[in-house]
Coordinates of C-alpha atoms and ligand atoms in Angstrom, one line a residue:
X159 CA 17.0 4.1 -37.6
X160 CA 17.3 2.3 -34.3
X161 CA 19.6 5.0 -33.1
X162 CA 17.0 7.6 -34.1
X163 CA 14.4 5.6 -32.2
X164 CA 16.4 5.6 -29.0
X165 CA 16.9 9.3 -29.4
X166 CA 13.2 9.9 -29.9
X167 CA 12.4 7.5 -27.0
X168 CA 9.0 6.2 -26.1
X169 CA 7.7 2.7 -26.3
X170 CA 4.5 0.8 -27.0
X171 CA 3.2 -2.0 -24.8
X172 CA 0.7 -4.3 -26.4
X173 CA -1.7 -6.6 -24.5
X174 CA -5.0 -6.8 -22.8
X175 CA -5.3 -3.6 -20.7
X176 CA -7.5 -3.4 -17.6
X177 CA -7.7 -0.2 -15.4
X178 CA -10.2 1.9 -13.6
X179 CA -10.1 5.2 -15.4
X180 CA -10.6 8.8 -14.5
X181 CA -11.3 10.1 -11.0
X182 CA -13.3 7.0 -10.1
X183 CA -14.5 6.2 -6.6
X184 CA -15.6 2.9 -5.2
X185 CA -19.1 3.8 -6.2
X186 CA -18.2 4.5 -9.8
X187 CA -15.5 1.8 -10.2
X188 CA -17.7 -0.6 -12.2
X189 CA -18.7 2.0 -14.8
X190 CA -15.2 3.3 -14.9
X191 CA -13.6 -0.1 -15.7
X192 CA -11.7 0.0 -19.0
X193 CA -10.9 -3.3 -20.8
X194 CA -9.1 -3.2 -24.1
X195 CA -8.4 -6.8 -25.2
X196 CA -5.8 -5.9 -27.9
X197 CA -4.7 -2.7 -26.3
X198 CA -1.7 -0.4 -26.7
X199 CA -0.2 1.7 -24.0
X200 CA 2.2 4.3 -25.3
X201 CA 4.9 5.6 -22.9
X202 CA 6.4 9.0 -23.8
X203 CA 10.1 9.6 -23.4
X204 CA 9.4 11.5 -20.1
X205 CA 7.8 8.4 -18.6
X206 CA 4.2 9.6 -18.8
X207 CA 1.4 7.8 -20.6
X208 CA 1.0 9.4 -24.1
X209 CA -1.8 7.3 -25.4
X210 CA -4.0 4.3 -24.5
X211 CA -6.5 2.5 -26.8
X212 CA -6.9 -0.3 -29.3
X213 CA -3.7 -1.4 -30.9
X214 CA -5.3 -1.2 -34.4
X215 CA -6.0 2.5 -33.8
X216 CA -2.5 3.4 -32.7
X217 CA -1.9 6.9 -34.0
X218 CA 0.6 7.3 -36.8
X219 CA 3.0 9.3 -34.7
X220 CA 3.6 6.3 -32.5
X221 CA 3.7 3.7 -35.3
X222 CA 7.5 3.6 -35.4
X223 CA 8.0 3.0 -31.7
X224 CA 9.3 -0.4 -30.5
X225 CA 6.5 -2.7 -29.3
X226 CA 6.7 -4.9 -26.3
X227 CA 4.0 -7.6 -26.0
X228 CA 2.5 -9.0 -22.8
X229 CA -0.6 -11.0 -22.1
X230 CA -2.1 -8.4 -19.7
X231 CA -1.2 -4.8 -18.5
X232 CA -2.5 -3.6 -15.2
X233 CA -1.7 -0.4 -13.2
X234 CA 1.0 -0.9 -10.6
X235 CA -0.3 -2.2 -7.3
X236 CA -0.4 0.2 -4.3
X237 CA 0.3 -1.3 -0.9
X238 CA -0.9 1.1 1.7
X239 CA 0.4 -0.7 4.8
X240 CA 3.3 -3.1 5.4
X241 CA 6.2 -3.4 7.8
X242 CA 9.7 -3.3 6.6
X243 CA 11.3 -4.6 9.8
X244 CA 8.9 -7.6 9.7
X245 CA 10.2 -8.8 6.3
X246 CA 11.6 -12.0 7.8
X247 CA 8.8 -12.3 10.4
X248 CA 6.1 -13.4 8.0
X249 CA 4.4 -16.6 9.3
X250 CA 6.0 -16.4 12.8
X251 CA 4.6 -19.0 15.1
X252 CA 3.9 -18.6 18.9
X253 CA 2.0 -15.4 19.1
X254 CA -1.7 -15.8 18.7
X255 CA -3.6 -12.5 18.6
X256 CA -2.2 -9.0 18.2
X257 CA -0.7 -8.0 21.5
X258 CA 0.8 -11.4 22.3
X259 CA 2.1 -11.7 18.7
X260 CA 3.8 -8.3 19.0
X261 CA 5.3 -9.4 22.3
X262 CA 6.6 -12.9 21.4
X263 CA 7.3 -12.7 17.7
X264 CA 7.6 -9.1 16.5
X265 CA 9.5 -7.0 19.0
X266 CA 12.4 -9.5 19.1
X267 CA 12.4 -9.7 15.3
X268 CA 12.4 -6.0 14.8
X269 CA 15.2 -5.6 17.4
X270 CA 17.5 -7.6 15.1
X271 CA 17.7 -4.6 12.8
X272 CA 19.9 -2.8 15.4
X273 CA 22.7 -4.7 13.5
X274 CA 23.5 -2.8 10.3
X275 CA 24.2 -6.0 8.4
X276 CA 20.8 -7.3 9.3
X277 CA 19.2 -4.0 8.3
X278 CA 21.0 -4.0 5.0
X279 CA 19.9 -7.5 4.2
X280 CA 16.3 -6.8 5.2
X281 CA 16.1 -3.7 3.1
X282 CA 17.5 -5.6 0.0
X283 CA 15.0 -8.4 0.6
X284 CA 12.1 -5.9 1.1
X285 CA 12.8 -4.3 -2.3
X286 CA 13.1 -7.7 -4.0
X287 CA 9.7 -8.8 -2.6
X288 CA 8.1 -5.5 -3.7
X289 CA 9.5 -5.8 -7.3
X290 CA 8.4 -9.5 -7.5
X291 CA 4.9 -8.5 -6.4
X292 CA 4.5 -5.5 -8.8
X293 CA 4.0 -3.1 -5.9
X294 CA 5.0 0.2 -7.5
X295 CA 4.0 2.4 -4.6
X296 CA 3.9 1.7 -0.9
X297 CA 3.3 3.2 2.6
X298 CA 5.8 1.4 4.8
X299 CA 6.0 1.2 8.5
X300 CA 9.6 1.7 9.3
X301 CA 12.2 0.5 11.7
X302 CA 13.1 2.2 15.0
X303 CA 16.7 2.4 14.0
X304 CA 17.9 5.4 11.8
X305 CA 20.6 3.3 10.1
X306 CA 17.9 0.8 9.1
X307 CA 15.7 3.6 7.7
X308 CA 18.7 4.9 5.7
X309 CA 19.2 1.4 4.3
X310 CA 15.5 1.3 3.3
X311 CA 15.5 4.7 1.6
X312 CA 18.8 4.0 -0.2
X313 CA 17.6 0.7 -1.5
X314 CA 14.4 2.3 -2.9
X315 CA 16.3 5.2 -4.4
X316 CA 18.6 2.7 -6.2
X317 CA 15.7 0.5 -7.4
X318 CA 13.5 3.5 -8.4
X319 CA 10.5 2.3 -6.4
X320 CA 8.1 4.8 -4.8
X321 CA 8.3 4.9 -1.0
X322 CA 6.6 6.7 1.9
X323 CA 8.0 5.6 5.2
X324 CA 8.9 6.7 8.7
X325 CA 10.6 5.2 11.7
X326 CA 8.3 3.4 14.1
X327 CA 8.1 5.6 17.2
X328 CA 7.8 3.9 20.6
X329 CA 8.4 5.8 23.9
X330 CA 6.9 3.1 26.2
X331 CA 6.8 -0.6 26.1
X332 CA 7.4 -4.0 27.8
X333 CA 10.9 -5.4 28.3
X334 CA 10.6 -7.2 25.0
X335 CA 10.1 -3.9 23.2
X336 CA 12.9 -2.2 25.1
X337 CA 15.4 -2.2 22.2
X338 CA 12.8 -0.3 20.1
X339 CA 12.0 2.3 22.8
X340 CA 13.6 5.8 23.1
X341 CA 13.0 8.7 25.3
X342 CA 10.5 11.4 24.1
X343 CA 13.1 14.0 23.2
X344 CA 15.2 11.5 21.2
X345 CA 12.1 10.2 19.4
X346 CA 11.2 13.7 18.3
X347 CA 14.7 14.4 17.2
X348 CA 14.9 11.2 15.2
X349 CA 11.6 11.8 13.4
X350 CA 12.7 15.4 12.6
X351 CA 16.0 14.4 11.3
X352 CA 14.4 11.6 9.1
X353 CA 12.1 14.2 7.6
X354 CA 15.1 16.5 6.9
X355 CA 17.2 13.7 5.5
X356 CA 14.7 11.8 3.3
X357 CA 11.4 13.7 2.7
X358 CA 11.5 14.6 -1.0
X359 CA 15.1 13.6 -1.1
X360 CA 15.0 12.8 -4.8
X361 CA 13.3 15.8 -6.4
X362 CA 12.5 18.3 -3.5
X363 CA 8.9 18.6 -4.7
X364 CA 5.9 16.6 -3.2
X365 CA 4.3 16.6 -6.7
X366 CA 7.1 14.6 -8.2
X367 CA 9.1 12.9 -5.4
X368 CA 9.3 9.2 -5.1
X369 CA 10.8 9.3 -1.6
X370 CA 8.6 10.7 1.1
X371 CA 8.4 10.5 4.9
X372 CA 5.6 9.8 7.4
X373 CA 5.3 10.4 11.1
X374 CA 4.6 6.9 12.4
X375 CA 3.9 6.1 16.1
X376 CA 3.4 2.3 16.2
X377 CA 0.1 2.7 17.9
X378 CA -1.3 4.6 20.8
X379 CA -0.1 1.9 23.3
X380 CA 3.5 2.4 22.3
X381 CA 3.5 6.2 23.1
X382 CA 2.2 8.5 25.8
X383 CA -0.1 11.6 25.9
X384 CA 3.1 13.7 26.0
X385 CA 4.5 11.9 22.9
X386 CA 1.2 12.4 21.0
X387 CA 1.2 16.1 22.0
X388 CA 4.8 16.5 20.8
X389 CA 4.2 14.6 17.6
X390 CA 1.1 16.7 16.9
X391 CA 3.1 19.8 17.2
X392 CA 5.8 18.4 15.0
X393 CA 3.3 17.2 12.4
X394 CA 1.5 20.6 12.3
X395 CA 4.9 22.2 11.4
X396 CA 5.6 19.8 8.5
X397 CA 2.1 19.1 7.1
X398 CA 2.4 21.8 4.4
X399 CA 5.5 20.0 3.1
X400 CA 3.5 16.9 2.3
X401 CA 4.7 14.7 5.2
X402 CA 2.3 11.8 6.0
X403 CA 0.9 10.5 9.2
X404 CA 0.5 6.7 9.6
X405 CA -0.4 4.4 12.4
X406 CA -2.7 1.5 13.5
X407 CA -6.4 1.9 14.6
X408 CA -8.9 -0.5 16.2
X409 CA -7.4 -3.8 15.1
X410 CA -8.1 -6.1 18.1
X411 CA -11.2 -5.7 20.3
X412 CA -10.8 -8.7 22.6
X413 CA -13.0 -7.7 25.6
X414 CA -11.1 -6.6 28.6
X415 CA -7.5 -6.9 27.5
X416 CA -7.4 -6.5 23.7
X417 CA -5.9 -3.5 21.9
X418 CA -9.0 -1.3 21.9
X419 CA -9.8 -1.9 25.5
X420 CA -6.2 -1.2 26.5
X421 CA -6.1 2.1 24.6
X422 CA -9.3 3.2 26.4
X423 CA -7.9 2.2 29.7
X424 CA -4.5 3.8 29.2
X425 CA -5.9 7.1 28.0
X426 CA -9.4 7.2 29.5
X427 CA -10.8 8.2 26.0
X428 CA -14.2 7.4 24.6
X429 CA -12.9 6.3 21.2
X430 CA -9.5 5.0 20.1
X431 CA -9.4 7.5 17.3
X432 CA -9.5 10.4 19.8
X433 CA -5.9 9.6 20.7
X434 CA -4.8 10.6 17.1
X435 CA -7.2 13.5 16.9
X436 CA -5.6 15.6 19.6
X437 CA -8.1 14.4 22.2
X438 CA -5.8 12.1 24.1
X439 CA -6.6 13.4 27.6
X440 CA -9.0 11.7 30.0
X441 CA -12.6 12.0 28.8
X442 CA -11.3 12.7 25.3
X443 CA -10.4 16.2 26.3
X444 CA -8.2 18.1 23.8
X445 CA -4.5 18.0 24.7
X446 CA -2.9 19.0 21.4
X447 CA -3.0 19.1 17.6
X448 CA -4.8 16.5 15.5
X449 CA -2.8 14.1 13.4
X450 CA -5.7 13.4 11.0
X451 CA -6.0 14.8 7.5
X452 CA -5.7 14.2 3.8
X453 CA -2.3 12.5 4.1
X454 CA -3.2 10.5 7.2
X455 CA -3.7 6.7 6.7
X456 CA -4.8 4.4 9.5
X457 CA -4.4 0.7 9.2
X458 CA -7.2 -1.8 10.0
X459 CA -10.1 0.2 11.5
X460 CA -11.9 -3.1 12.0
X461 CA -13.9 -2.1 15.1
X462 CA -14.7 1.6 14.6
X463 CA -17.7 3.3 16.2
X464 CA -19.9 5.4 13.9
X465 CA -18.4 8.6 15.4
X466 CA -14.9 7.3 14.5
X467 CA -15.9 6.6 10.9
X468 CA -17.6 10.0 10.6
X469 CA -14.5 11.7 11.9
X470 CA -12.2 9.8 9.5
X471 CA -14.4 10.9 6.6
X472 CA -14.7 14.5 7.9
X473 CA -10.9 14.9 8.1
X474 CA -10.3 13.1 4.7
X475 CA -8.2 10.5 6.4
X476 CA -8.0 7.0 4.8
X477 CA -8.0 3.4 5.9
X478 CA -5.6 0.8 4.9
X479 CA -7.6 -2.4 4.8
X480 CA -5.7 -5.6 5.6
X481 CA -7.9 -8.7 5.6
X482 CA -5.1 -11.2 5.2
X483 CA -3.4 -9.9 8.3
X484 CA -6.8 -9.7 10.2
X485 CA -7.3 -13.4 9.5
X486 CA -3.8 -14.3 10.6
X487 CA -4.2 -12.5 14.0
X488 CA -7.9 -13.3 14.4
X489 CA -8.7 -9.6 14.5
X490 CA -12.1 -9.9 12.8
X491 CA -13.5 -8.3 9.6
X492 CA -13.8 -4.7 8.8
X493 CA -17.5 -4.2 7.9
X494 CA -17.3 -3.3 4.2
X495 CA -20.7 -1.8 3.6
X496 CA -20.7 0.2 6.8
X497 CA -17.2 1.5 6.4
X498 CA -17.4 2.4 2.8
X499 CA -20.9 4.0 3.3
X500 CA -19.2 6.5 5.7
X501 CA -17.4 7.9 2.6
X502 CA -13.8 7.0 3.6
X503 CA -11.2 6.0 1.0
X504 CA -10.4 2.3 1.6
X505 CA -7.0 1.3 0.3
X506 CA -5.4 -2.1 0.6
X507 CA -2.5 -3.2 2.8
X508 CA -0.7 -6.5 2.8
X509 CA 0.4 -5.7 6.4
X510 CA 3.5 -7.8 6.1
X511 CA 4.4 -9.6 8.4
X512 CA 1.0 -10.2 10.1
X513 CA -0.2 -10.5 6.6
X514 CA 1.7 -13.3 4.8
X515 CA 1.2 -12.3 1.2
X516 CA 3.3 -9.7 -0.6
X517 CA 1.1 -9.6 -3.7
X518 CA -1.7 -7.1 -3.5
X519 CA -4.1 -9.4 -5.6
X520 CA -3.6 -12.2 -3.0
X521 CA -5.0 -9.7 -0.4
X522 CA -7.8 -8.8 -2.9
X523 CA -8.6 -12.5 -3.0
X524 CA -9.0 -12.5 0.8
X525 CA -11.0 -9.2 0.5
X526 CA -13.5 -10.9 -1.7
X527 CA -13.9 -13.9 0.5
X528 CA -14.1 -12.2 3.9
X529 CA -16.7 -9.7 2.7
X530 CA -18.8 -12.3 1.0
X531 CA -18.8 -14.1 4.4
X532 CA -20.0 -11.2 6.4
X533 CA -23.3 -12.0 8.1
X534 CA -26.7 -11.4 6.7
X535 CA -27.3 -8.1 4.9
X536 CA -23.7 -7.1 5.4
X537 CA -22.5 -9.7 2.9
X538 CA -21.2 -8.3 -0.4
X539 CA -19.9 -9.9 -3.6
X540 CA -17.4 -7.3 -4.7
X541 CA -17.2 -6.7 -8.5
X542 CA -13.7 -7.3 -10.0
X543 CA -13.6 -3.6 -10.9
X544 CA -14.0 -2.7 -7.2
X545 CA -11.2 -5.1 -6.4
X546 CA -8.9 -3.6 -9.0
X547 CA -9.8 -0.1 -7.8
X548 CA -9.1 -1.0 -4.2
X549 CA -5.6 -2.4 -5.1
X550 CA -4.6 0.5 -7.4
X551 CA -6.4 3.8 -7.6
X552 CA -7.8 3.8 -4.1
X553 CA -4.2 3.4 -2.8
X554 CA -3.1 6.3 -4.9
X555 CA -6.0 8.4 -3.6
X556 CA -5.2 7.4 0.0
X557 CA -1.6 8.6 -0.6
X558 CA -2.9 11.8 -2.2
X559 CA -1.0 10.9 -5.4
X560 CA -3.8 9.9 -7.7
X561 CA -3.0 12.7 -10.1
X562 CA 0.3 11.0 -10.7
X563 CA -0.5 7.3 -10.8
X564 CA -3.1 4.7 -9.8
X565 CA -4.6 4.1 -13.3
X566 CA -3.5 4.4 -16.9
X567 CA -5.0 7.8 -17.8
X568 CA -3.1 9.7 -20.4
X569 CA -0.7 12.2 -18.8
X570 CA -0.1 10.2 -15.7
X571 CA 3.2 8.5 -14.9
X572 CA 3.5 5.1 -16.6
X573 CA 3.3 2.9 -13.5
X574 CA 2.2 -0.5 -14.6
X575 CA 2.8 -4.3 -14.4
X576 CA 3.0 -6.8 -17.3
X577 CA 1.3 -10.1 -16.4
X578 CA 2.1 -13.3 -18.2
X579 CA -0.2 -16.1 -16.9
X580 CA 2.2 -18.7 -18.4
X581 CA 4.4 -18.0 -15.3
X582 CA 1.7 -19.6 -13.1
X583 CA 0.3 -22.6 -14.9
X584 CA -3.0 -23.0 -12.9
X585 CA -3.9 -19.4 -13.8
X586 CA -2.9 -19.7 -17.5
X587 CA -4.9 -22.9 -17.9
X588 CA -7.9 -21.4 -16.2
X589 CA -7.9 -18.3 -18.3
X590 CA -7.5 -20.4 -21.5
X591 CA -10.3 -22.8 -20.7
X592 CA -12.8 -21.2 -18.5
X593 CA -16.4 -20.8 -19.6
X594 CA -17.3 -17.2 -20.5
X595 CA -20.7 -15.8 -21.3
X596 CA -21.5 -14.3 -24.7
X597 CA -22.1 -11.0 -23.1
X598 CA -18.8 -9.1 -23.7
X599 CA -18.9 -6.9 -20.6
X600 CA -19.7 -9.8 -18.3
X601 CA -17.1 -12.0 -20.0
X602 CA -14.4 -9.3 -19.5
X603 CA -15.4 -8.9 -15.9
X604 CA -15.1 -12.7 -15.5
X605 CA -11.6 -12.6 -17.0
X606 CA -10.5 -9.8 -14.7
X607 CA -11.9 -11.6 -11.7
X608 CA -10.1 -14.8 -12.6
X609 CA -6.9 -12.9 -13.2
X610 CA -7.0 -11.0 -9.9
X611 CA -8.1 -13.9 -7.8
X612 CA -5.7 -16.4 -9.3
X613 CA -2.6 -14.2 -9.7
X614 CA 0.7 -15.2 -8.2
X615 CA 4.1 -13.5 -8.2
X616 CA 5.3 -16.0 -10.8
X617 CA 3.0 -14.4 -13.4
X618 CA 4.2 -10.8 -12.8
X619 CA 6.6 -10.5 -15.7
X620 CA 7.8 -6.9 -15.4
X621 CA 7.1 -3.8 -13.4
X622 CA 7.5 -0.2 -14.7
X623 CA 7.5 3.1 -12.9
X624 CA 7.5 6.3 -14.9
X625 CA 8.0 4.0 -17.9
X626 CA 11.2 2.5 -16.7
X627 CA 11.6 -1.2 -15.9
X628 CA 12.3 -1.8 -12.2
X629 CA 14.7 -4.6 -11.4
X630 CA 15.8 -5.8 -8.0
X631 CA 19.5 -6.3 -7.4
X632 CA 20.6 -9.9 -7.3
X633 CA 21.0 -11.5 -3.9
X634 CA 24.3 -10.4 -2.4
Ligands
LIG866 ZN1 0.5 -3.2 10.7

C-alpha cells in the first residue's frame, strides 16, 4: 500500500491556511484574504496545488494520501531585493548614510568575494539564510566576480530555490570600489556571458525556469552614460527572453551631496529615473534605450517625484520596498499612500546587508510601523492581508511570475512554508493566549497580524517549492 502511495505521489498538508487568493491587488487584498483554520492543501505529484479547502471536505480521491500536519501554512515569501555579496556585511558599523556606508563598509566587504573560497562560503551561507527564512523566490543583487555568480547559481540549483540574479555592474568608482570596477567592454561581455550561462539554465523556458538572470548596474553613480547606452542596447536584445532589469532608485536625498543630488549633478538630468529610462544625457535628453518595463524592479524609490511615479506605472515597472534598510541607513520612508496610489506594484525587499533581517515578515513588521508613523493624513495602519500580499503575491507580480506562485491557488506551483509557533515561544504563547473578538473575520485578521508581526526564523519549520521540501546543506 505504501509503495502504491509513493507511486501515486501527492501529499496533504493540514493546518491553518492563510493566503491572498486570485489575481488580487493591494486594493483587493483584504477581500481576497483566505483563512481556513483547519485547512488542507493537496500537492499533486507534479508539484502543483491540486486542491485547497477545509480538511473535513477533502475530496475522496485525496483521502488516501499521506498527511503532514503543521500549525500554519503560508505562501512562500518573496524577497524582491537583497545583496548576495553583503551576506556577511549585515550590521556593519562605521558607515552612516548610504554613500559613506558603501565606501567604508560595503565595497571592501564585496571585494573579498574575489577569492573563490570566500565566494563559495558566502553562496552557501546565502542559501542557508534563505531556507531558514522561508524565502522561496528572490531577486538578488549579484557579485562583480563571475566565479562568485557561478557559485551563487550552482548553490541555488543544488538547493532548488528560485533565483533571479545578475552581476553588479560598476564601470566607475572611488579607489575603495576599484576591485569591483571593470572597463565598459568587459562589463558588457561579462553580463552577456552570464545571461548565456545562467538564464533559464535549468529548463530553458521563462515560464518554468527557477534560475533567471537580470541586468544589474549597482546604481547610476557606478556607471556612465556610455555604460547605460550599452546596457540599454544589450537589454533590448534580451528582453524577449525574459531577462530582468534591476537597480536602485532615489534612496538617499541628503541635500547637496546625497545620492539623488549626486545623480542629478553627474548626469545633468531632471529626475533620477531618467537615467534608467534612456534619458541619461544632460537635460534628460534621450541617449539610448529605456531599461524600464514589466520585468524591471527598482529598489527603494523613497524620494520619487510625481513624474517618476507616473513613469514607473506607465512602464509597468515595480518597486522593491525596503523599510528595514531605509531605517538602518537613515534614508527616510517611502510615502505609502502616494506611491501605491500611482498604481505601481510594491514588492518587499530585505535589502540584506543594509537591511539586517532575512525574514520577510520581520520587514513587514517594519513596514507596518514606518507607515503608521508617517505624518498627518499620510499615516496608514496596514491590514494584515495587505502585509501578507506585499510579502508574497506582490513579489510574484513584480517578478512577473504570479501565474506560477505567490499564493495557494489551485494549479499554481506548491511554494509554501510551514509555520510552527512552538519554535519561538513568545509567538506561541501570544497566539495561544491573546484576546480575540467574537467576530470571526476580525479574529482571523488578528491572528494573521500577530503571526506576521511576531514571526521569527525559529518558527519556520519547513519550506517547499513545487511541493518539494527544500533543505540547506550542512555547514562545510
Ligand atoms: Zn540594495
